């Protein structure tokens, strides 16, 4: 991966790089859909731009791009190819999560910066305590990007030799995260879906694989960082934000593509039974306005909240729970607003939108696969509402 770190920290320059390869990525998207995984060429291009290393520490060869800038790049990539953006989100989110790994693990995982790390956290597998580490067994679904990854980040509940749940020294039973070579896993061909087809999000299975203690870590708080490599402001942000917020960025990119598509075809398409173009129809005019308003307003709140968190992290200040809550709520709201906009645009596209050659057809499939992620589910509103009412969220991960 030939990353120019001189300009890699600039989101604008990274976005310009993305613009230069847009036509190539668009051309590869259909092949990725057919293969149900990103093409090798797509992955190579994304590596060369530096996008895959956006949230990798600069000390390990990455760009260490700030949080909001990374989201903007994912959003723009999703406008071009949602599946590619989703895999980038998983790779970058996994790298972000691994900020708590040991120095030894960081040196091994990132020995070759071109190697990708992806993972799946639920449901957790089983880690049996043995001398020097654990024996890991489990099966994890939705492992996006596995076909191009060198390493996997997998969660597991620790069990003792009697196969009972074993708490850590702090008394917690929070799952540990295990770093294992991708080639020790078995891939189950389960990813036969409507949307995000090219993400290759198959199940992976690991059976009785030894994982040294140094290649494991627990998720507690952003302040509990064990690695000297991950000490920048980016890694002080909540893990829940790195996992949940990019989903909203991907959704916004899909919605942007849908709105732009309708605007583009509206001047040339004449609905059946009408004498004027689609653009001249009052219903279409209103729907475009509704979609634009939904996307822009949700996007503004999302980035304003992300920027506020980044400012506090840059100042090395504590991140208030209210702001973490707002990031959760802004993220799920943006995802749902994007889905609303895509639905409007797909309906506006009429019969043309049902053909696979129309971007609206893929946008509809992709956005409603995005909304099925747990971080986009209605329960996220419930958790945010509980916090607004002064109650516990019901999920400690929201504050991690």
CSV table of C-alpha atoms in Angstrom, one decimal, residues 28-362:
chain,number,residue,atom,x,y,z
A,28,UNK,CA,-16.2,-3.0,-10.7
A,29,UNK,CA,-19.4,-2.8,-8.6
A,30,UNK,CA,-21.4,-5.1,-10.8
A,31,UNK,CA,-18.7,-7.8,-10.8
A,32,UNK,CA,-18.6,-7.5,-7.0
A,33,UNK,CA,-22.4,-8.1,-6.8
A,34,UNK,CA,-22.2,-11.2,-8.9
A,35,UNK,CA,-19.3,-12.6,-6.9
A,36,UNK,CA,-20.9,-11.5,-3.6
A,37,UNK,CA,-17.6,-10.1,-2.5
A,38,UNK,CA,-15.5,-7.0,-3.5
A,39,UNK,CA,-13.3,-7.7,-6.4
A,40,UNK,CA,-9.5,-7.8,-5.9
A,41,UNK,CA,-9.2,-4.7,-8.1
A,42,UNK,CA,-11.6,-2.7,-5.9
A,43,UNK,CA,-9.7,-3.7,-2.7
A,44,UNK,CA,-6.3,-2.8,-4.3
A,45,UNK,CA,-7.6,0.6,-5.4
A,46,UNK,CA,-9.0,1.3,-1.9
A,47,UNK,CA,-5.7,0.3,-0.4
A,48,UNK,CA,-3.7,2.5,-2.8
A,49,UNK,CA,-5.8,5.6,-1.9
A,50,UNK,CA,-5.2,5.1,1.8
A,51,UNK,CA,-8.9,4.7,2.6
A,52,UNK,CA,-8.5,1.3,4.2
A,53,UNK,CA,-5.9,2.8,6.6
A,54,UNK,CA,-7.9,5.9,7.5
A,55,UNK,CA,-8.2,4.9,11.2
A,56,UNK,CA,-4.9,3.1,11.5
A,57,UNK,CA,-2.3,4.9,13.8
A,58,UNK,CA,0.2,7.0,11.9
A,59,UNK,CA,2.9,5.3,13.9
A,60,UNK,CA,1.9,2.0,12.3
A,61,UNK,CA,1.8,3.3,8.7
A,62,UNK,CA,-1.8,4.5,8.7
A,63,UNK,CA,-3.4,7.9,8.1
A,64,UNK,CA,-5.0,8.4,11.6
A,65,UNK,CA,-7.7,10.6,10.0
A,66,UNK,CA,-9.9,12.4,12.4
A,67,UNK,CA,-13.3,10.9,13.1
A,68,UNK,CA,-15.6,13.2,11.2
A,69,UNK,CA,-13.3,13.2,8.1
A,70,UNK,CA,-13.3,9.4,8.1
A,71,UNK,CA,-17.1,9.5,8.1
A,72,UNK,CA,-17.2,11.9,5.2
A,73,UNK,CA,-15.0,9.6,3.2
A,74,UNK,CA,-17.1,6.6,3.9
A,75,UNK,CA,-20.2,8.6,3.0
A,76,UNK,CA,-18.8,9.6,-0.4
A,77,UNK,CA,-17.6,6.1,-1.1
A,78,UNK,CA,-21.1,4.8,-0.3
A,79,UNK,CA,-22.5,7.2,-2.9
A,80,UNK,CA,-20.3,5.3,-5.4
A,81,UNK,CA,-20.5,1.8,-4.1
A,82,UNK,CA,-22.3,1.0,-0.8
A,83,UNK,CA,-20.7,-2.5,-0.5
A,84,UNK,CA,-17.2,-1.0,-0.7
A,85,UNK,CA,-18.0,1.6,1.9
A,86,UNK,CA,-19.4,-1.1,4.2
A,87,UNK,CA,-16.2,-3.1,4.0
A,88,UNK,CA,-14.2,0.0,4.7
A,89,UNK,CA,-16.3,0.7,7.7
A,90,UNK,CA,-15.7,-2.8,9.1
A,91,UNK,CA,-12.0,-2.7,8.4
A,92,UNK,CA,-11.6,0.8,9.9
A,93,UNK,CA,-14.0,0.0,12.8
A,94,UNK,CA,-12.0,-3.1,13.6
A,95,UNK,CA,-8.8,-1.2,13.6
A,96,UNK,CA,-10.4,1.4,15.9
A,97,UNK,CA,-11.6,-1.3,18.3
A,98,UNK,CA,-8.1,-2.8,18.4
A,99,UNK,CA,-6.8,0.4,19.9
A,100,UNK,CA,-6.8,-1.5,23.2
A,101,UNK,CA,-4.5,-4.2,22.0
A,102,UNK,CA,-1.1,-4.8,23.5
A,103,UNK,CA,2.1,-3.4,21.9
A,104,UNK,CA,3.1,-6.9,21.0
A,105,UNK,CA,-0.2,-7.6,19.2
A,106,UNK,CA,-0.1,-4.2,17.4
A,107,UNK,CA,3.4,-4.9,16.1
A,108,UNK,CA,2.2,-8.3,14.8
A,109,UNK,CA,-1.1,-7.2,13.3
A,110,UNK,CA,0.3,-4.2,11.6
A,111,UNK,CA,3.7,-5.6,10.6
A,112,UNK,CA,2.5,-5.3,7.0
A,113,UNK,CA,0.3,-2.2,6.7
A,114,UNK,CA,-1.4,-3.6,3.6
A,115,UNK,CA,-2.9,-6.4,5.6
A,116,UNK,CA,-6.5,-5.9,6.6
A,117,UNK,CA,-8.2,-6.6,9.9
A,118,UNK,CA,-11.9,-7.3,10.0
A,119,UNK,CA,-14.2,-8.9,12.5
A,120,UNK,CA,-17.5,-9.9,14.0
A,121,UNK,CA,-18.4,-9.4,17.7
A,122,UNK,CA,-21.8,-11.1,18.1
A,123,UNK,CA,-22.7,-13.7,19.2
A,124,UNK,CA,-19.5,-14.2,21.2
A,125,UNK,CA,-17.7,-17.6,21.0
A,126,UNK,CA,-16.1,-19.5,23.8
A,127,UNK,CA,-12.6,-18.9,25.0
A,128,UNK,CA,-11.4,-21.7,27.3
A,129,UNK,CA,-8.7,-20.6,29.7
A,130,UNK,CA,-5.4,-22.5,29.3
A,131,UNK,CA,-1.8,-21.9,30.2
A,132,UNK,CA,-0.6,-18.8,28.3
A,133,UNK,CA,-3.9,-17.9,26.7
A,134,UNK,CA,-7.1,-19.4,25.5
A,135,UNK,CA,-8.6,-22.0,23.2
A,136,UNK,CA,-11.1,-20.2,21.0
A,137,UNK,CA,-14.2,-21.9,19.5
A,138,UNK,CA,-17.2,-20.3,17.9
A,139,UNK,CA,-19.0,-19.2,14.7
A,140,UNK,CA,-19.6,-15.6,13.9
A,141,UNK,CA,-22.0,-14.2,11.2
A,142,UNK,CA,-21.7,-11.0,9.1
A,143,UNK,CA,-17.9,-11.1,8.8
A,144,UNK,CA,-17.7,-8.4,6.1
A,145,UNK,CA,-14.5,-8.3,4.1
A,146,UNK,CA,-13.2,-11.7,5.3
A,147,UNK,CA,-12.2,-12.7,1.8
A,148,UNK,CA,-9.6,-9.9,1.7
A,149,UNK,CA,-8.5,-9.9,5.4
A,150,UNK,CA,-5.3,-11.2,6.9
A,151,UNK,CA,-6.6,-11.0,10.5
A,152,UNK,CA,-9.9,-11.4,12.4
A,153,UNK,CA,-11.1,-9.7,15.5
A,154,UNK,CA,-13.6,-12.1,17.2
A,155,UNK,CA,-15.4,-11.8,20.6
A,156,UNK,CA,-15.7,-14.6,23.1
A,157,UNK,CA,-16.9,-15.3,26.6
A,158,UNK,CA,-14.1,-16.6,28.8
A,159,UNK,CA,-14.7,-19.9,30.5
A,160,UNK,CA,-12.6,-21.8,33.0
A,161,UNK,CA,-11.5,-25.4,32.8
A,162,UNK,CA,-14.8,-26.5,34.3
A,163,UNK,CA,-16.5,-24.7,31.4
A,164,UNK,CA,-18.0,-22.1,33.7
A,165,UNK,CA,-18.1,-18.4,32.9
A,166,UNK,CA,-14.8,-17.0,34.3
A,167,UNK,CA,-14.9,-13.3,35.3
A,168,UNK,CA,-11.8,-11.1,34.9
A,169,UNK,CA,-9.9,-9.9,37.9
A,170,UNK,CA,-12.2,-6.9,38.0
A,171,UNK,CA,-15.2,-9.2,38.4
A,172,UNK,CA,-16.6,-8.4,35.0
A,173,UNK,CA,-17.7,-11.1,32.5
A,174,UNK,CA,-17.4,-8.7,29.5
A,175,UNK,CA,-16.4,-10.7,26.5
A,176,UNK,CA,-12.8,-10.6,25.4
A,177,UNK,CA,-11.7,-9.7,21.9
A,178,UNK,CA,-9.3,-12.2,20.2
A,179,UNK,CA,-7.0,-11.5,17.3
A,180,UNK,CA,-6.4,-14.5,15.1
A,181,UNK,CA,-5.0,-15.1,11.6
A,182,UNK,CA,-7.9,-15.2,9.0
A,183,UNK,CA,-6.5,-18.4,7.6
A,184,UNK,CA,-7.3,-20.4,10.8
A,185,UNK,CA,-11.0,-19.8,10.2
A,186,UNK,CA,-13.5,-21.8,8.1
A,187,UNK,CA,-15.8,-19.7,5.8
A,188,UNK,CA,-19.4,-20.7,5.5
A,189,UNK,CA,-21.1,-19.5,2.3
A,190,UNK,CA,-24.1,-17.9,3.9
A,191,UNK,CA,-24.1,-14.4,2.3
A,192,UNK,CA,-27.0,-14.8,-0.2
A,193,UNK,CA,-28.8,-11.5,0.3
A,194,UNK,CA,-30.7,-8.7,-1.4
A,195,UNK,CA,-28.5,-5.8,-0.5
A,196,UNK,CA,-24.8,-5.1,0.2
A,197,UNK,CA,-24.2,-8.2,-1.8
A,198,UNK,CA,-20.5,-7.5,-2.5
A,199,UNK,CA,-19.5,-7.3,1.1
A,200,UNK,CA,-18.8,-11.0,1.4
A,201,UNK,CA,-20.3,-11.0,4.9
A,202,UNK,CA,-20.2,-14.8,5.3
A,203,UNK,CA,-20.1,-16.7,8.6
A,204,UNK,CA,-16.6,-17.7,9.9
A,205,UNK,CA,-15.9,-20.6,12.3
A,206,UNK,CA,-12.9,-21.2,14.5
A,207,UNK,CA,-12.5,-24.5,16.4
A,208,UNK,CA,-10.1,-24.9,19.3
A,209,UNK,CA,-7.6,-22.4,18.1
A,210,UNK,CA,-4.9,-21.2,20.6
A,211,UNK,CA,-4.9,-17.5,21.2
A,212,UNK,CA,-2.0,-16.1,23.3
A,213,UNK,CA,-3.1,-13.7,26.1
A,214,UNK,CA,-1.1,-10.9,24.4
A,215,UNK,CA,-3.4,-11.3,21.4
A,216,UNK,CA,-6.6,-10.6,23.4
A,217,UNK,CA,-8.0,-7.6,25.2
A,218,UNK,CA,-11.2,-6.6,26.9
A,219,UNK,CA,-13.4,-3.7,25.9
A,220,UNK,CA,-13.9,-1.4,28.8
A,221,UNK,CA,-13.4,2.3,28.2
A,222,UNK,CA,-11.5,4.5,25.8
A,223,UNK,CA,-9.2,5.5,28.6
A,224,UNK,CA,-8.1,2.0,29.2
A,225,UNK,CA,-5.6,1.9,26.3
A,226,UNK,CA,-2.7,-0.6,26.6
A,227,UNK,CA,-0.9,0.2,23.4
A,228,UNK,CA,1.6,3.0,22.9
A,229,UNK,CA,0.7,2.9,19.2
A,230,UNK,CA,-2.9,4.1,19.7
A,231,UNK,CA,-2.6,7.2,21.9
A,232,UNK,CA,-4.0,9.9,19.5
A,233,UNK,CA,-7.2,11.8,20.1
A,234,UNK,CA,-9.0,9.6,17.6
A,235,UNK,CA,-8.8,6.6,19.9
A,236,UNK,CA,-10.2,8.5,22.9
A,237,UNK,CA,-13.6,8.4,21.2
A,238,UNK,CA,-16.2,5.8,22.3
A,239,UNK,CA,-16.0,2.4,20.6
A,240,UNK,CA,-19.7,2.4,20.2
A,241,UNK,CA,-19.4,5.5,18.0
A,242,UNK,CA,-16.8,3.9,15.7
A,243,UNK,CA,-19.1,0.9,15.3
A,244,UNK,CA,-22.4,2.6,14.9
A,245,UNK,CA,-21.8,6.0,13.3
A,246,UNK,CA,-20.2,4.8,10.1
A,247,UNK,CA,-23.4,2.9,9.4
A,248,UNK,CA,-25.2,6.2,9.2
A,249,UNK,CA,-22.5,7.6,6.9
A,250,UNK,CA,-23.0,4.7,4.5
A,251,UNK,CA,-26.8,5.2,4.6
A,252,UNK,CA,-26.4,8.9,3.9
A,253,UNK,CA,-24.2,8.1,0.9
A,254,UNK,CA,-26.8,5.7,-0.5
A,255,UNK,CA,-29.5,8.3,-0.1
A,256,UNK,CA,-27.4,10.9,-1.9
A,257,UNK,CA,-27.0,8.6,-4.8
A,258,UNK,CA,-30.8,8.0,-5.0
A,259,UNK,CA,-31.7,11.7,-4.9
A,260,UNK,CA,-29.1,12.5,-7.5
A,261,UNK,CA,-30.4,9.7,-9.7
A,262,UNK,CA,-34.0,11.0,-9.6
A,263,UNK,CA,-32.9,14.5,-10.3
A,264,UNK,CA,-30.8,13.3,-13.3
A,265,UNK,CA,-33.6,11.3,-14.9
A,266,UNK,CA,-36.4,13.7,-14.1
A,267,UNK,CA,-35.8,16.0,-17.1
A,268,UNK,CA,-35.7,13.1,-19.7
A,269,UNK,CA,-38.4,10.8,-18.3
A,270,UNK,CA,-42.0,11.4,-19.2
A,271,UNK,CA,-44.4,9.4,-17.0
A,272,UNK,CA,-47.0,7.2,-18.9
A,273,UNK,CA,-50.1,9.2,-19.5
A,274,UNK,CA,-48.4,12.6,-19.0
A,275,UNK,CA,-47.4,15.1,-21.6
A,276,UNK,CA,-44.6,16.8,-19.5
A,277,UNK,CA,-41.4,15.5,-18.0
A,278,UNK,CA,-41.2,13.9,-14.6
A,279,UNK,CA,-39.4,17.1,-13.4
A,280,UNK,CA,-42.6,19.1,-14.0
A,281,UNK,CA,-44.8,16.9,-11.8
A,282,UNK,CA,-45.7,18.5,-8.5
A,283,UNK,CA,-45.7,15.2,-6.6
A,284,UNK,CA,-42.1,14.6,-7.7
A,285,UNK,CA,-41.1,18.1,-6.8
A,286,UNK,CA,-42.4,17.7,-3.3
A,287,UNK,CA,-40.8,14.3,-2.9
A,288,UNK,CA,-37.4,15.5,-3.9
A,289,UNK,CA,-37.7,18.3,-1.5
A,290,UNK,CA,-38.8,16.0,1.3
A,291,UNK,CA,-35.9,13.6,0.7
A,292,UNK,CA,-33.4,16.4,0.5
A,293,UNK,CA,-34.6,18.0,3.7
A,294,UNK,CA,-34.6,14.6,5.5
A,295,UNK,CA,-31.0,13.8,4.5
A,296,UNK,CA,-29.5,17.3,5.0
A,297,UNK,CA,-31.0,17.9,8.4
A,298,UNK,CA,-30.1,14.4,9.7
A,299,UNK,CA,-26.6,14.8,8.3
A,300,UNK,CA,-26.0,18.1,9.9
A,301,UNK,CA,-26.9,16.8,13.4
A,302,UNK,CA,-24.8,13.7,12.9
A,303,UNK,CA,-21.6,15.6,11.9
A,304,UNK,CA,-22.2,18.4,14.5
A,305,UNK,CA,-22.3,15.7,17.2
A,306,UNK,CA,-19.3,13.9,15.9
A,307,UNK,CA,-17.3,17.2,15.6
A,308,UNK,CA,-18.2,18.0,19.3
A,309,UNK,CA,-16.9,14.7,20.5
A,310,UNK,CA,-13.7,15.1,18.4
A,311,UNK,CA,-13.1,18.5,19.9
A,312,UNK,CA,-13.3,17.2,23.4
A,313,UNK,CA,-11.1,14.2,22.5
A,314,UNK,CA,-8.5,16.6,21.0
A,315,UNK,CA,-8.5,18.6,24.2
A,316,UNK,CA,-8.1,15.3,26.2
A,317,UNK,CA,-11.3,16.1,28.1
A,318,UNK,CA,-13.8,13.6,29.4
A,319,UNK,CA,-16.6,12.7,26.9
A,320,UNK,CA,-20.0,13.3,28.7
A,321,UNK,CA,-22.5,10.5,28.5
A,322,UNK,CA,-25.1,12.9,27.1
A,323,UNK,CA,-22.9,13.5,24.1
A,324,UNK,CA,-22.4,9.7,23.6
A,325,UNK,CA,-26.1,9.4,23.8
A,326,UNK,CA,-26.6,12.1,21.2
A,327,UNK,CA,-24.2,10.4,18.8
A,328,UNK,CA,-26.2,7.2,19.2
A,329,UNK,CA,-29.5,9.0,18.5
A,330,UNK,CA,-28.1,11.1,15.7
A,331,UNK,CA,-26.7,8.0,14.0
A,332,UNK,CA,-29.8,5.9,14.1
A,333,UNK,CA,-31.9,8.9,13.1
A,334,UNK,CA,-29.6,9.6,10.1
A,335,UNK,CA,-29.9,6.0,9.0
A,336,UNK,CA,-33.7,6.0,9.2
A,337,UNK,CA,-33.9,9.4,7.5
A,338,UNK,CA,-31.8,8.1,4.6
A,339,UNK,CA,-34.0,5.0,4.3
A,340,UNK,CA,-37.1,7.3,4.1
A,341,UNK,CA,-35.4,9.4,1.4
A,342,UNK,CA,-34.5,6.3,-0.7
A,343,UNK,CA,-38.0,4.9,-0.4
A,344,UNK,CA,-39.4,8.2,-1.7
A,345,UNK,CA,-36.9,8.3,-4.6
A,346,UNK,CA,-37.5,4.7,-5.6
A,347,UNK,CA,-41.2,5.3,-5.7
A,348,UNK,CA,-40.6,8.4,-7.8
A,349,UNK,CA,-38.5,6.5,-10.3
A,350,UNK,CA,-41.6,4.5,-11.3
A,351,UNK,CA,-41.1,1.5,-13.5
A,352,UNK,CA,-37.6,2.4,-14.4
A,353,UNK,CA,-36.5,1.8,-10.8
A,354,UNK,CA,-37.3,-1.9,-10.9
A,355,UNK,CA,-34.5,-2.7,-13.3
A,356,UNK,CA,-31.1,-3.7,-12.1
A,357,UNK,CA,-29.5,-1.2,-14.5
A,358,UNK,CA,-31.1,1.6,-12.5
A,359,UNK,CA,-29.1,2.8,-9.4
A,360,UNK,CA,-32.4,3.2,-7.6
A,361,UNK,CA,-32.9,-0.6,-7.6
A,362,UNK,CA,-29.6,-1.2,-5.9
